[in-house]
mmCIF file of C-alpha atoms and ligand atoms in Angstrom:
data_model
loop_
_atom_site.group_PDB
_atom_site.id
_atom_site.type_symbol
_atom_site.label_atom_id
_atom_site.label_comp_id
_atom_site.label_asym_id
_atom_site.label_seq_id
_atom_site.Cartn_x
_atom_site.Cartn_y
_atom_site.Cartn_z
ATOM 1 C CA MET A 27 22.201 6.379 6.139
ATOM 2 C CA LYS A 28 18.787 5.759 7.701
ATOM 3 C CA SER A 29 16.622 4.070 5.080
ATOM 4 C CA LYS A 30 13.414 5.905 4.273
ATOM 5 C CA LYS A 31 10.116 4.439 5.391
ATOM 6 C CA LEU A 32 7.039 4.412 3.198
ATOM 7 C CA ILE A 33 4.039 6.066 4.864
ATOM 8 C CA ALA A 34 0.930 5.452 2.765
ATOM 9 C CA ALA A 35 -2.456 7.112 3.263
ATOM 10 C CA ASN A 36 -5.342 4.958 2.060
ATOM 11 C CA TRP A 37 -8.337 7.286 2.005
ATOM 12 C CA LYS A 38 -10.672 4.558 0.740
ATOM 13 C CA GLN A 39 -14.144 5.811 -0.293
ATOM 14 C CA ASN A 40 -13.956 8.865 1.958
ATOM 15 C CA GLY A 41 -13.893 12.604 1.490
ATOM 16 C CA ASN A 42 -14.945 15.115 -1.101
ATOM 17 C CA TYR A 43 -13.226 17.905 -2.990
ATOM 18 C CA LYS A 44 -13.259 20.231 0.034
ATOM 19 C CA LEU A 45 -11.919 17.756 2.589
ATOM 20 C CA LEU A 46 -9.285 16.211 0.322
ATOM 21 C CA SER A 47 -8.054 19.673 -0.793
ATOM 22 C CA LYS A 48 -7.592 20.634 2.832
ATOM 23 C CA LEU A 49 -5.767 17.399 3.620
ATOM 24 C CA VAL A 50 -3.431 17.574 0.625
ATOM 25 C CA ASP A 51 -2.615 21.269 1.169
ATOM 26 C CA GLY A 52 -1.962 20.550 4.841
ATOM 27 C CA ILE A 53 0.307 17.598 4.103
ATOM 28 C CA ILE A 54 2.307 19.593 1.531
ATOM 29 C CA LYS A 55 2.721 22.511 3.948
ATOM 30 C CA LYS A 56 3.681 20.385 6.953
ATOM 31 C CA GLN A 57 6.003 18.185 4.941
ATOM 32 C CA LYS A 58 7.995 21.254 3.909
ATOM 33 C CA LEU A 59 7.833 22.906 7.315
ATOM 34 C CA LEU A 60 8.900 19.806 9.234
ATOM 35 C CA LYS A 61 11.270 18.637 6.490
ATOM 36 C CA ILE A 62 9.765 15.151 6.621
ATOM 37 C CA SER A 63 12.055 12.840 4.695
ATOM 38 C CA ASN A 64 10.119 9.563 4.825
ATOM 39 C CA ASP A 65 8.390 8.750 1.538
ATOM 40 C CA ILE A 66 4.731 9.741 1.666
ATOM 41 C CA LEU A 67 2.200 8.061 -0.597
ATOM 42 C CA LEU A 68 -1.359 9.313 -1.089
ATOM 43 C CA LEU A 69 -4.017 6.869 -2.312
ATOM 44 C CA PRO A 70 -7.078 9.046 -2.949
ATOM 45 C CA PRO A 71 -10.393 8.001 -4.473
ATOM 46 C CA SER A 72 -9.742 7.929 -8.243
ATOM 47 C CA PRO A 73 -11.920 10.911 -9.323
ATOM 48 C CA TYR A 74 -9.632 13.194 -7.295
ATOM 49 C CA LEU A 75 -6.336 11.977 -8.745
ATOM 50 C CA GLU A 76 -5.979 14.759 -11.274
ATOM 51 C CA PHE A 77 -6.415 17.730 -9.000
ATOM 52 C CA ILE A 78 -4.161 16.197 -6.357
ATOM 53 C CA TYR A 79 -1.558 15.498 -9.012
ATOM 54 C CA GLU A 80 -1.711 19.168 -10.075
ATOM 55 C CA LYS A 81 -1.305 20.312 -6.466
ATOM 56 C CA LEU A 82 1.761 18.123 -5.942
ATOM 57 C CA LYS A 83 3.294 19.289 -9.200
ATOM 58 C CA LYS A 84 2.655 22.959 -8.477
ATOM 59 C CA SER A 85 4.194 22.742 -5.027
ATOM 60 C CA LYS A 86 7.133 20.655 -6.285
ATOM 61 C CA SER A 87 6.433 18.148 -3.519
ATOM 62 C CA ASN A 88 6.407 15.220 -5.870
ATOM 63 C CA LYS A 89 9.862 14.018 -4.798
ATOM 64 C CA ILE A 90 8.647 13.133 -1.302
ATOM 65 C CA ILE A 91 4.914 12.758 -1.893
ATOM 66 C CA SER A 92 3.817 10.174 -4.462
ATOM 67 C CA LEU A 93 0.425 9.326 -5.808
ATOM 68 C CA GLY A 94 -1.214 5.944 -6.263
ATOM 69 C CA VAL A 95 -4.538 4.265 -6.973
ATOM 70 C CA GLN A 96 -6.487 2.075 -4.573
ATOM 71 C CA ASN A 97 -7.546 -0.420 -7.217
ATOM 72 C CA ILE A 98 -7.155 -1.229 -10.918
ATOM 73 C CA SER A 99 -8.993 -3.328 -13.457
ATOM 74 C CA PRO A 100 -7.633 -6.834 -14.035
ATOM 75 C CA TYR A 101 -8.199 -6.248 -17.774
ATOM 76 C CA GLU A 102 -6.319 -4.112 -20.244
ATOM 77 C CA GLU A 103 -9.327 -2.446 -21.938
ATOM 78 C CA GLY A 104 -12.778 -3.158 -23.309
ATOM 79 C CA ALA A 105 -16.333 -3.831 -22.200
ATOM 80 C CA TYR A 106 -15.815 -3.789 -18.422
ATOM 81 C CA THR A 107 -18.332 -1.223 -17.188
ATOM 82 C CA GLY A 108 -17.163 0.756 -14.187
ATOM 83 C CA GLU A 109 -13.561 -0.401 -14.278
ATOM 84 C CA ILE A 110 -10.474 1.831 -14.491
ATOM 85 C CA SER A 111 -7.556 0.494 -16.498
ATOM 86 C CA ILE A 112 -3.912 0.969 -15.695
ATOM 87 C CA ASN A 113 -3.469 2.904 -18.944
ATOM 88 C CA MET A 114 -6.060 5.469 -17.847
ATOM 89 C CA ILE A 115 -4.235 5.861 -14.579
ATOM 90 C CA ASN A 116 -0.963 6.408 -16.422
ATOM 91 C CA ASP A 117 -2.172 9.852 -17.475
ATOM 92 C CA PHE A 118 -2.061 11.041 -13.842
ATOM 93 C CA LYS A 119 1.534 10.208 -13.050
ATOM 94 C CA CYS A 120 0.541 7.676 -10.424
ATOM 95 C CA THR A 121 3.643 5.774 -9.494
ATOM 96 C CA TYR A 122 1.954 3.252 -7.217
ATOM 97 C CA THR A 123 -0.982 0.872 -7.303
ATOM 98 C CA LEU A 124 -2.621 -0.938 -4.405
ATOM 99 C CA VAL A 125 -3.780 -4.444 -5.224
ATOM 100 C CA GLY A 126 -5.579 -7.056 -3.175
ATOM 101 C CA HIS A 127 -6.710 -4.903 -0.279
ATOM 102 C CA SER A 128 -8.793 -6.986 2.117
ATOM 103 C CA GLU A 129 -11.876 -4.863 1.352
ATOM 104 C CA ARG A 130 -11.477 -5.788 -2.322
ATOM 105 C CA ARG A 131 -10.972 -9.450 -1.403
ATOM 106 C CA HIS A 132 -13.839 -9.714 1.069
ATOM 107 C CA ILE A 133 -16.502 -7.182 0.051
ATOM 108 C CA PHE A 134 -15.964 -7.423 -3.707
ATOM 109 C CA LYS A 135 -15.030 -11.111 -3.659
ATOM 110 C CA GLU A 136 -11.748 -10.750 -5.521
ATOM 111 C CA ASP A 137 -9.859 -14.016 -5.283
ATOM 112 C CA ASN A 138 -6.136 -14.725 -5.594
ATOM 113 C CA GLN A 139 -6.501 -15.302 -9.366
ATOM 114 C CA ILE A 140 -8.103 -11.889 -10.009
ATOM 115 C CA ILE A 141 -5.435 -10.294 -7.866
ATOM 116 C CA ALA A 142 -2.741 -12.056 -9.919
ATOM 117 C CA MET A 143 -4.265 -10.467 -13.062
ATOM 118 C CA LYS A 144 -4.133 -7.043 -11.428
ATOM 119 C CA VAL A 145 -0.538 -7.554 -10.324
ATOM 120 C CA TYR A 146 0.297 -8.463 -13.910
ATOM 121 C CA GLN A 147 -1.411 -5.302 -15.295
ATOM 122 C CA SER A 148 0.323 -3.121 -12.747
ATOM 123 C CA LEU A 149 3.831 -4.528 -13.146
ATOM 124 C CA LYS A 150 3.521 -4.543 -16.925
ATOM 125 C CA ALA A 151 2.754 -0.806 -16.739
ATOM 126 C CA ARG A 152 5.889 -0.372 -14.581
ATOM 127 C CA LYS A 153 4.034 0.708 -11.484
ATOM 128 C CA LYS A 154 5.323 0.209 -7.975
ATOM 129 C CA THR A 155 2.819 -2.377 -6.861
ATOM 130 C CA ILE A 156 1.654 -2.780 -3.286
ATOM 131 C CA ILE A 157 0.232 -6.249 -2.824
ATOM 132 C CA CYS A 158 -1.874 -6.623 0.321
ATOM 133 C CA VAL A 159 -1.958 -9.913 2.149
ATOM 134 C CA GLY A 160 -3.405 -10.960 5.477
ATOM 135 C CA GLU A 161 -5.463 -13.491 7.345
ATOM 136 C CA THR A 162 -8.988 -13.272 8.776
ATOM 137 C CA LEU A 163 -9.624 -13.587 12.510
ATOM 138 C CA LYS A 164 -10.836 -17.144 12.028
ATOM 139 C CA GLU A 165 -7.624 -18.051 10.197
ATOM 140 C CA TYR A 166 -5.547 -16.270 12.848
ATOM 141 C CA ASN A 167 -7.243 -18.235 15.629
ATOM 142 C CA LYS A 168 -6.654 -21.471 13.753
ATOM 143 C CA LYS A 169 -2.965 -20.526 13.367
ATOM 144 C CA LEU A 170 -3.290 -20.489 9.578
ATOM 145 C CA THR A 171 -1.700 -17.065 9.063
ATOM 146 C CA LYS A 172 1.489 -18.231 7.332
ATOM 147 C CA GLN A 173 -0.329 -20.770 5.194
ATOM 148 C CA VAL A 174 -2.818 -18.142 3.980
ATOM 149 C CA ILE A 175 -0.131 -15.573 3.270
ATOM 150 C CA GLN A 176 2.068 -18.069 1.461
ATOM 151 C CA GLN A 177 -0.817 -18.898 -0.891
ATOM 152 C CA GLN A 178 -1.709 -15.229 -1.412
ATOM 153 C CA ILE A 179 1.883 -14.336 -2.308
ATOM 154 C CA LYS A 180 2.505 -17.386 -4.470
ATOM 155 C CA THR A 181 -0.627 -16.818 -6.579
ATOM 156 C CA ALA A 182 -0.138 -13.027 -6.758
ATOM 157 C CA PHE A 183 3.097 -13.505 -8.714
ATOM 158 C CA SER A 184 1.939 -16.500 -10.756
ATOM 159 C CA LYS A 185 1.546 -14.441 -13.958
ATOM 160 C CA SER A 186 4.287 -11.917 -13.477
ATOM 161 C CA LEU A 187 7.466 -13.317 -11.948
ATOM 162 C CA ASN A 188 9.435 -12.093 -14.960
ATOM 163 C CA LEU A 189 8.149 -8.542 -14.409
ATOM 164 C CA ILE A 190 9.893 -8.079 -11.073
ATOM 165 C CA THR A 191 12.647 -5.577 -11.862
ATOM 166 C CA PRO A 192 16.282 -6.557 -11.131
ATOM 167 C CA ASN A 193 16.455 -3.963 -8.339
ATOM 168 C CA LYS A 194 13.102 -5.315 -6.931
ATOM 169 C CA LYS A 195 11.948 -1.794 -6.209
ATOM 170 C CA ASN A 196 8.634 -2.268 -8.003
ATOM 171 C CA ILE A 197 7.321 -4.655 -5.345
ATOM 172 C CA ILE A 198 5.913 -3.769 -1.944
ATOM 173 C CA ILE A 199 4.107 -6.309 0.211
ATOM 174 C CA ALA A 200 1.610 -4.942 2.744
ATOM 175 C CA TYR A 201 0.801 -7.225 5.653
ATOM 176 C CA GLU A 202 -2.672 -6.279 6.810
ATOM 177 C CA PRO A 203 -4.393 -8.728 9.138
ATOM 178 C CA VAL A 204 -8.090 -8.442 8.222
ATOM 179 C CA TRP A 205 -9.090 -8.331 11.893
ATOM 180 C CA ALA A 206 -6.809 -5.356 12.548
ATOM 181 C CA ILE A 207 -8.216 -3.146 9.785
ATOM 182 C CA GLY A 208 -10.431 -0.407 11.155
ATOM 183 C CA SER A 209 -10.839 -2.276 14.442
ATOM 184 C CA GLY A 210 -8.629 -0.079 16.614
ATOM 185 C CA LYS A 211 -6.663 -3.219 17.515
ATOM 186 C CA SER A 212 -3.365 -3.461 15.672
ATOM 187 C CA ALA A 213 -1.369 -6.690 15.538
ATOM 188 C CA SER A 214 1.176 -7.180 18.314
ATOM 189 C CA ILE A 215 4.840 -6.423 17.613
ATOM 190 C CA ASN A 216 5.467 -10.134 18.103
ATOM 191 C CA ASP A 217 2.964 -11.083 15.386
ATOM 192 C CA ILE A 218 4.239 -8.349 13.060
ATOM 193 C CA THR A 219 7.828 -9.562 13.558
ATOM 194 C CA ASN A 220 6.919 -13.187 12.842
ATOM 195 C CA VAL A 221 4.852 -12.462 9.743
ATOM 196 C CA HIS A 222 7.225 -9.883 8.250
ATOM 197 C CA ASP A 223 10.186 -12.253 8.747
ATOM 198 C CA PHE A 224 8.153 -14.976 7.043
ATOM 199 C CA ILE A 225 7.284 -12.686 4.103
ATOM 200 C CA ARG A 226 10.944 -11.644 3.818
ATOM 201 C CA THR A 227 12.019 -15.281 3.539
ATOM 202 C CA LYS A 228 9.283 -16.080 1.001
ATOM 203 C CA MET A 229 10.077 -13.052 -1.166
ATOM 204 C CA ASN A 230 13.754 -13.915 -1.102
ATOM 205 C CA LYS A 231 12.840 -17.358 -2.429
ATOM 206 C CA ILE A 232 10.430 -16.010 -5.065
ATOM 207 C CA ALA A 233 12.468 -13.028 -6.235
ATOM 208 C CA ASN A 234 15.982 -13.755 -4.983
ATOM 209 C CA ASP A 235 15.905 -10.603 -2.909
ATOM 210 C CA LYS A 236 19.109 -11.029 -0.919
ATOM 211 C CA SER A 237 19.579 -7.309 -0.441
ATOM 212 C CA LYS A 238 16.075 -6.921 1.069
ATOM 213 C CA SER A 239 15.057 -4.313 -1.502
ATOM 214 C CA ILE A 240 11.431 -5.378 -1.486
ATOM 215 C CA LYS A 241 9.596 -3.200 1.000
ATOM 216 C CA ILE A 242 7.325 -4.956 3.490
ATOM 217 C CA ILE A 243 4.887 -2.586 5.154
ATOM 218 C CA TYR A 244 2.307 -3.087 7.903
ATOM 219 C CA GLY A 245 -1.312 -1.921 7.960
ATOM 220 C CA GLY A 246 -4.200 -2.289 10.398
ATOM 221 C CA SER A 247 -5.141 0.317 13.032
ATOM 222 C CA VAL A 248 -1.886 2.233 12.699
ATOM 223 C CA ASN A 249 -2.037 5.433 14.775
ATOM 224 C CA PRO A 250 0.380 8.095 16.052
ATOM 225 C CA LYS A 251 0.948 6.119 19.280
ATOM 226 C CA ASN A 252 1.881 2.737 17.808
ATOM 227 C CA THR A 253 3.748 3.863 14.669
ATOM 228 C CA ASN A 254 7.179 4.311 16.227
ATOM 229 C CA SER A 255 7.374 0.809 17.684
ATOM 230 C CA ILE A 256 5.935 -0.726 14.507
ATOM 231 C CA LEU A 257 8.463 1.086 12.291
ATOM 232 C CA LYS A 258 11.353 0.089 14.570
ATOM 233 C CA THR A 259 10.507 -3.596 14.127
ATOM 234 C CA PRO A 260 12.988 -5.440 11.862
ATOM 235 C CA ASN A 261 11.682 -6.019 8.333
ATOM 236 C CA VAL A 262 9.044 -3.283 8.637
ATOM 237 C CA ASP A 263 9.695 -0.734 5.894
ATOM 238 C CA GLY A 264 6.608 1.401 6.262
ATOM 239 C CA VAL A 265 2.950 1.601 7.200
ATOM 240 C CA LEU A 266 -0.351 1.646 5.334
ATOM 241 C CA VAL A 267 -2.743 3.929 7.169
ATOM 242 C CA GLY A 268 -6.514 4.033 6.739
ATOM 243 C CA GLY A 269 -8.670 5.847 9.315
ATOM 244 C CA ALA A 270 -5.889 7.907 10.901
ATOM 245 C CA SER A 271 -4.808 9.256 7.504
ATOM 246 C CA LEU A 272 -8.064 11.221 7.218
ATOM 247 C CA ASN A 273 -6.988 13.386 10.142
ATOM 248 C CA LEU A 274 -4.215 15.819 9.200
ATOM 249 C CA LYS A 275 -2.611 16.004 12.637
ATOM 250 C CA LYS A 276 -2.649 12.259 13.159
ATOM 251 C CA PHE A 277 -1.243 11.571 9.706
ATOM 252 C CA ILE A 278 1.565 14.119 10.096
ATOM 253 C CA ASP A 279 2.426 12.668 13.528
ATOM 254 C CA ILE A 280 2.633 9.230 11.883
ATOM 255 C CA CYS A 281 4.896 10.631 9.131
ATOM 256 C CA CYS A 282 7.206 12.080 11.806
ATOM 257 C CA ALA A 283 7.128 9.096 14.174
ATOM 258 C CA ILE A 284 10.586 7.896 13.114
HETATM 259 P P1 LIG B 5 -7.032 1.271 9.173
HETATM 260 O O1 LIG B 5 -7.020 0.764 7.653
HETATM 261 O O2 LIG B 5 -5.743 2.060 9.389
HETATM 262 O O3 LIG B 5 -8.241 2.148 9.286
HETATM 263 O O4 LIG B 5 -7.079 0.086 10.044
HETATM 264 C C1 LIG B 5 -5.858 0.278 7.057
HETATM 265 C C2 LIG B 5 -6.123 -0.184 5.650
HETATM 266 O O5 LIG B 5 -7.222 -0.668 5.380
HETATM 267 O O6 LIG B 5 -5.258 -0.070 4.771
#
């Protein structure tokens, strides 16, 4: 049986009630019409989680379409103004969290230690946790990609190795080269192959994942044209889509690309 790919829409800080309603309704309708069987994940801005959750529930699409958050607090609860804890998110049946996105790392200065705390919170709450890793252009040019990613992965699990489930299905690694995000220039298939193979080997070492249950997905300027070749690459189990996921047609074409 063809294994399902994970197609994740990261809407970042975009949209409003009107636009996101239209997108979600469109995705639900098209998913049913086209009988899309890949797993779809929506990562909306947090204030819209509840109404999107209700829409998915009402349309009984929640088997194929899951919901996740773009970010969580590294702390359990308390005096952390502006933060959203994993327990608050639990009320909206989010099955996934996204942790360590490059915009969190670079704009909000989250380091590997903070990300390790978030991974711990997420895994402890039994969420499927997408951990983003990736090198900057400067690091890429200096051929430091593997070194950077090794450190990011190693630290990410430093507080939570014992929380990886025996079937490993609660871990997803997203390889997102920083220079490919929003730039219109995705990584080459050669680079994706090399890095995903490297991550596979590392995760096997860290989590003893012989059966390759940990999903490794790619993100960075994914579009309807490049999705098929990216998803056909060995060790690529899905894509994380930013800009193109805000356009219904483009996102549906990506969902149907394989
Ligand atoms: P992009 O963003 O598809 O717009 O490059 C991807 C991401 O940031 O997850």
